Amino acid sequence: DAKTTQPPSMDCAEGRAANLPCNHSTISGNEYVYWYRQIHSQGPQYIIHGLKNNETNEMASLIITEDRKSSTLILPHATLRDTAVYYCIVRVPLKTSYDKVIFGPGTSLSVIP
Amino acid sequence: NAGVTQTPKFRILKIGQSMTLQCAQDMNHNYMYWYRQDPGMGLKLIYYSVGAGITDKGEVPNGYNVSRSTTEDFPLRLELAAPSQTSVYFCASSPRGVSYEQYFGPGTRLTVT
């Protein structure tokens, strides 16, 4: 199964871009990269996902390297409400016809005033 | 839509007691999941379901049971509660499996003493 590696913690100044890296060197060709976040004591929240191309939505941008072995989640103008744990997830290869997803420890992002 | 709802929000159990954590979604999603999150740790998948009548084990299924008699409901049963099951439990649903975003409930905080 493809695994991900993220830094355990990061700081970002309010109003600046937050760039959160993720390594997934064993990713398979048909696996997607997903990002979720979890604000303290709340359920995780979906942010964005991608396969090969860079993606952007109203919350963030996702940059995936050409070899797909790493990616970066970009929050363009971080606010205090973006303080959360961010999870990078790669879809686990199917063992049966059913899907699974595995959450790692994630990156704890602190946005500083 | 209420999304994913979970009851109760909090519960204290004595060792050896049993209980059922309720989860319901009103988005007509086929896929549903149960996760647990221990303090300071990431999410771990307990069980999942791809539709009514179909369930499968995740990473940490021991000590738990599930059933899925309807599309809307996915209860998690704890038999003979143990202190190791003290955790926050999250239920999630997805329209078409983990290739698509998952929607999480607010969680149930369970303490076993």
Tab-separated table of C-alpha atoms in Angstrom:
chain	number	residue	atom	x	y	z
A	1	ASP	CA	0.000	0.000	0.000
A	2	ALA	CA	1.198	3.456	-0.814
A	3	LYS	CA	2.189	5.419	2.302
A	4	THR	CA	2.571	9.127	2.868
A	5	THR	CA	5.101	11.137	4.825
A	6	GLN	CA	4.296	14.594	6.176
A	7	PRO	CA	6.132	16.896	8.579
A	8	PRO	CA	4.556	16.642	12.022
A	9	SER	CA	4.085	20.390	12.433
A	10	MET	CA	4.385	23.727	10.644
A	11	ASP	CA	3.813	27.397	11.409
A	12	CYS	CA	2.496	30.039	9.041
A	13	ALA	CA	1.955	33.787	9.488
A	14	GLU	CA	-1.614	34.970	9.068
A	15	GLY	CA	-2.255	36.291	5.571
A	16	ARG	CA	0.669	34.426	4.045
A	17	ALA	CA	0.502	31.306	1.916
A	18	ALA	CA	0.759	28.005	3.758
A	19	ASN	CA	2.566	25.291	1.796
A	20	LEU	CA	2.102	21.807	3.203
A	21	PRO	CA	4.273	19.059	1.657
A	22	CYS	CA	3.549	15.361	1.330
A	23	ASN	CA	5.771	12.548	0.070
A	24	HIS	CA	4.169	9.473	-1.506
A	25	SER	CA	7.052	7.852	-3.374
A	26	THR	CA	5.336	4.457	-3.730
A	27	ILE	CA	2.145	5.805	-5.253
A	28	SER	CA	0.605	3.664	-7.976
A	29	GLY	CA	-0.485	4.973	-11.340
A	30	ASN	CA	-4.206	4.926	-10.599
A	31	GLU	CA	-4.047	6.287	-7.069
A	32	TYR	CA	-5.364	9.738	-6.231
A	33	VAL	CA	-3.923	12.169	-3.705
A	34	TYR	CA	-6.467	13.573	-1.261
A	35	TRP	CA	-6.176	16.272	1.356
A	36	TYR	CA	-8.380	16.587	4.416
A	37	ARG	CA	-8.104	18.717	7.510
A	38	GLN	CA	-9.351	18.391	11.052
A	39	ILE	CA	-9.976	21.379	13.224
A	40	HIS	CA	-9.716	20.585	16.916
A	41	SER	CA	-12.503	18.296	18.198
A	42	GLN	CA	-14.361	18.356	14.882
A	43	GLY	CA	-14.787	15.727	12.190
A	44	PRO	CA	-12.352	15.793	9.260
A	45	GLN	CA	-13.194	18.038	6.331
A	46	TYR	CA	-12.453	17.271	2.691
A	47	ILE	CA	-10.272	19.918	0.977
A	48	ILE	CA	-9.159	18.804	-2.470
A	49	HIS	CA	-7.914	15.849	-4.501
A	50	GLY	CA	-6.008	15.160	-7.719
A	51	LEU	CA	-4.473	12.464	-9.899
A	52	LYS	CA	-1.824	14.040	-12.133
A	53	ASN	CA	-2.737	17.637	-12.854
A	54	ASN	CA	-2.656	20.544	-10.476
A	55	GLU	CA	-6.024	21.354	-8.984
A	56	THR	CA	-7.589	24.446	-7.459
A	57	ASN	CA	-10.851	25.103	-5.672
A	58	GLU	CA	-12.230	27.767	-3.377
A	59	MET	CA	-10.278	26.435	-0.414
A	60	ALA	CA	-6.848	25.513	-1.731
A	61	SER	CA	-4.544	24.485	-4.558
A	62	LEU	CA	-2.906	21.098	-4.997
A	63	ILE	CA	0.414	20.817	-6.799
A	64	ILE	CA	1.512	17.294	-7.785
A	65	THR	CA	5.044	16.726	-9.101
A	66	GLU	CA	5.449	15.266	-12.559
A	67	ASP	CA	6.682	11.928	-11.178
A	68	ARG	CA	3.762	11.998	-8.701
A	69	LYS	CA	6.049	11.091	-5.817
A	70	SER	CA	5.179	14.204	-3.859
A	71	SER	CA	2.585	16.944	-3.640
A	72	THR	CA	1.992	20.285	-1.940
A	73	LEU	CA	-1.222	21.703	-0.577
A	74	ILE	CA	-1.321	25.491	-0.768
A	75	LEU	CA	-3.621	27.665	1.308
A	76	PRO	CA	-3.131	30.996	-0.468
A	77	HIS	CA	-3.987	33.392	2.393
A	78	ALA	CA	-3.949	31.527	5.687
A	79	THR	CA	-6.267	32.691	8.443
A	80	LEU	CA	-6.452	31.727	12.108
A	81	ARG	CA	-9.380	29.446	11.234
A	82	ASP	CA	-7.030	27.366	9.073
A	83	THR	CA	-5.221	26.153	12.194
A	84	ALA	CA	-5.814	22.395	12.005
A	85	VAL	CA	-4.228	19.013	11.346
A	86	TYR	CA	-3.884	18.390	7.612
A	87	TYR	CA	-3.935	14.870	6.263
A	88	CYS	CA	-2.458	13.781	2.952
A	89	ILE	CA	-4.007	10.514	1.834
A	90	VAL	CA	-3.294	8.226	-1.071
A	91	ARG	CA	-5.984	5.770	-2.066
A	92	VAL	CA	-5.088	2.251	-0.962
A	93	PRO	CA	-4.944	-0.322	-3.743
A	94	LEU	CA	-7.976	-2.541	-3.794
A	95	LYS	CA	-7.676	-5.924	-2.139
A	96	THR	CA	-11.215	-6.744	-3.099
A	97	SER	CA	-13.750	-4.802	-5.069
A	98	TYR	CA	-14.153	-2.501	-2.078
A	99	ASP	CA	-12.296	0.707	-1.336
A	100	LYS	CA	-10.507	1.714	1.837
A	101	VAL	CA	-8.708	4.828	2.983
A	102	ILE	CA	-6.010	5.141	5.600
A	103	PHE	CA	-5.341	8.356	7.518
A	104	GLY	CA	-1.776	8.965	8.743
A	105	PRO	CA	-0.709	11.271	11.601
A	106	GLY	CA	-0.863	14.395	9.400
A	107	THR	CA	0.710	17.865	9.766
A	108	SER	CA	-0.381	20.173	12.543
A	109	LEU	CA	-0.531	23.662	11.027
A	110	SER	CA	-0.512	26.641	13.345
A	111	VAL	CA	-1.440	30.001	11.827
A	112	ILE	CA	0.162	32.755	13.855
A	113	PRO	CA	-1.287	36.300	14.122
B	1	ASN	CA	-29.763	17.997	4.447
B	2	ALA	CA	-28.467	17.236	7.918
B	3	GLY	CA	-25.481	15.389	6.444
B	4	VAL	CA	-23.946	12.779	8.744
B	5	THR	CA	-25.312	12.671	12.268
B	6	GLN	CA	-23.995	10.718	15.237
B	7	THR	CA	-25.441	9.934	18.633
B	8	PRO	CA	-24.589	10.162	21.439
B	9	LYS	CA	-21.996	12.968	21.542
B	10	PHE	CA	-20.508	11.730	24.791
B	11	ARG	CA	-20.689	8.457	26.712
B	12	ILE	CA	-18.985	6.885	29.697
B	13	LEU	CA	-19.017	3.095	29.920
B	14	LYS	CA	-17.856	0.713	32.589
B	15	ILE	CA	-15.547	-2.136	31.637
B	16	GLY	CA	-17.563	-5.039	30.253
B	17	GLN	CA	-20.608	-2.998	29.282
B	18	SER	CA	-21.905	-2.869	25.734
B	19	MET	CA	-23.333	-0.058	23.649
B	20	THR	CA	-24.252	0.951	20.119
B	21	LEU	CA	-23.017	4.127	18.477
B	22	GLN	CA	-25.559	5.436	16.006
B	23	CYS	CA	-24.746	6.944	12.631
B	24	ALA	CA	-27.149	8.176	9.985
B	25	GLN	CA	-26.798	10.058	6.718
B	26	ASP	CA	-29.456	11.633	4.525
B	27	MET	CA	-27.400	12.067	1.346
B	28	ASN	CA	-28.240	8.637	-0.111
B	29	HIS	CA	-24.578	7.634	-0.029
B	30	ASN	CA	-23.767	3.993	-0.586
B	31	TYR	CA	-20.430	4.009	1.222
B	32	MET	CA	-20.174	4.461	4.971
B	33	TYR	CA	-17.244	4.195	7.376
B	34	TRP	CA	-16.392	4.055	11.041
B	35	TYR	CA	-13.117	5.500	12.307
B	36	ARG	CA	-11.609	5.915	15.730
B	37	GLN	CA	-9.156	8.581	16.770
B	38	ASP	CA	-7.060	8.222	19.870
B	39	PRO	CA	-5.653	11.352	21.548
B	40	GLY	CA	-2.928	12.962	19.430
B	41	MET	CA	-3.201	10.267	16.772
B	42	GLY	CA	-4.569	9.992	13.267
B	43	LEU	CA	-7.752	8.246	12.222
B	44	LYS	CA	-7.943	4.468	12.013
B	45	LEU	CA	-10.577	2.649	9.996
B	46	ILE	CA	-12.665	0.182	12.005
B	47	TYR	CA	-15.310	-1.041	9.545
B	48	TYR	CA	-16.830	0.103	6.308
B	49	SER	CA	-19.829	-0.669	4.142
B	50	VAL	CA	-20.419	-0.325	0.419
B	51	GLY	CA	-24.175	-0.673	0.637
B	52	ALA	CA	-27.035	-2.148	2.600
B	53	GLY	CA	-26.188	-5.661	3.719
B	54	ILE	CA	-22.469	-5.418	2.854
B	55	THR	CA	-19.777	-4.680	5.406
B	56	ASP	CA	-16.059	-5.351	5.719
B	57	LYS	CA	-13.262	-4.964	8.243
B	58	GLY	CA	-10.837	-2.079	8.324
B	59	GLU	CA	-7.548	-1.760	10.178
B	60	VAL	CA	-8.784	-2.216	13.764
B	61	PRO	CA	-12.031	-4.248	13.820
B	62	ASN	CA	-11.436	-6.297	16.967
B	63	GLY	CA	-13.976	-5.612	19.698
B	64	TYR	CA	-16.510	-4.069	17.322
B	65	ASN	CA	-19.362	-5.168	15.137
B	66	VAL	CA	-21.431	-3.390	12.510
B	67	SER	CA	-24.571	-3.914	10.512
B	68	ARG	CA	-26.075	-2.091	7.549
B	69	SER	CA	-29.720	-2.893	7.075
B	70	THR	CA	-30.564	0.390	5.317
B	71	THR	CA	-28.687	2.882	3.160
B	72	GLU	CA	-29.147	5.586	5.797
B	73	ASP	CA	-27.958	3.864	8.984
B	74	PHE	CA	-24.655	2.282	9.977
B	75	PRO	CA	-24.521	1.505	13.714
B	76	LEU	CA	-21.320	0.428	15.463
B	77	ARG	CA	-21.645	-2.077	18.300
B	78	LEU	CA	-19.135	-2.335	21.139
B	79	GLU	CA	-19.277	-5.612	23.025
B	80	LEU	CA	-17.552	-6.011	26.402
B	81	ALA	CA	-16.065	-2.515	26.493
B	82	ALA	CA	-12.387	-2.218	27.426
B	83	PRO	CA	-10.282	0.822	28.413
B	84	SER	CA	-8.421	0.473	25.098
B	85	GLN	CA	-11.637	1.490	23.352
B	86	THR	CA	-11.570	4.927	24.926
B	87	SER	CA	-11.462	7.154	21.866
B	88	VAL	CA	-13.380	9.540	19.644
B	89	TYR	CA	-15.425	7.725	17.021
B	90	PHE	CA	-16.237	9.288	13.673
B	91	CYS	CA	-18.704	8.058	11.130
B	92	ALA	CA	-18.367	9.097	7.478
B	93	SER	CA	-20.140	8.582	4.185
B	94	SER	CA	-19.168	8.854	0.557
B	95	PRO	CA	-21.230	8.821	-2.626
B	96	ARG	CA	-19.046	6.460	-4.617
B	97	GLY	CA	-16.213	5.164	-2.430
B	98	VAL	CA	-12.899	6.715	-1.522
B	99	SER	CA	-12.182	8.067	-4.968
B	100	TYR	CA	-14.521	10.803	-3.915
B	101	GLU	CA	-14.690	12.973	-0.865
B	102	GLN	CA	-15.923	11.648	2.439
B	103	TYR	CA	-18.299	13.556	4.685
B	104	PHE	CA	-17.747	13.164	8.394
B	105	GLY	CA	-20.055	13.367	11.365
B	106	PRO	CA	-19.277	15.399	14.498
B	107	GLY	CA	-18.011	12.379	16.456
B	108	THR	CA	-18.814	10.456	19.632
B	109	ARG	CA	-16.423	10.785	22.561
B	110	LEU	CA	-16.338	7.499	24.474
B	111	THR	CA	-14.613	6.847	27.788
B	112	VAL	CA	-14.345	3.332	29.243
B	113	THR	CA	-13.432	3.172	32.925
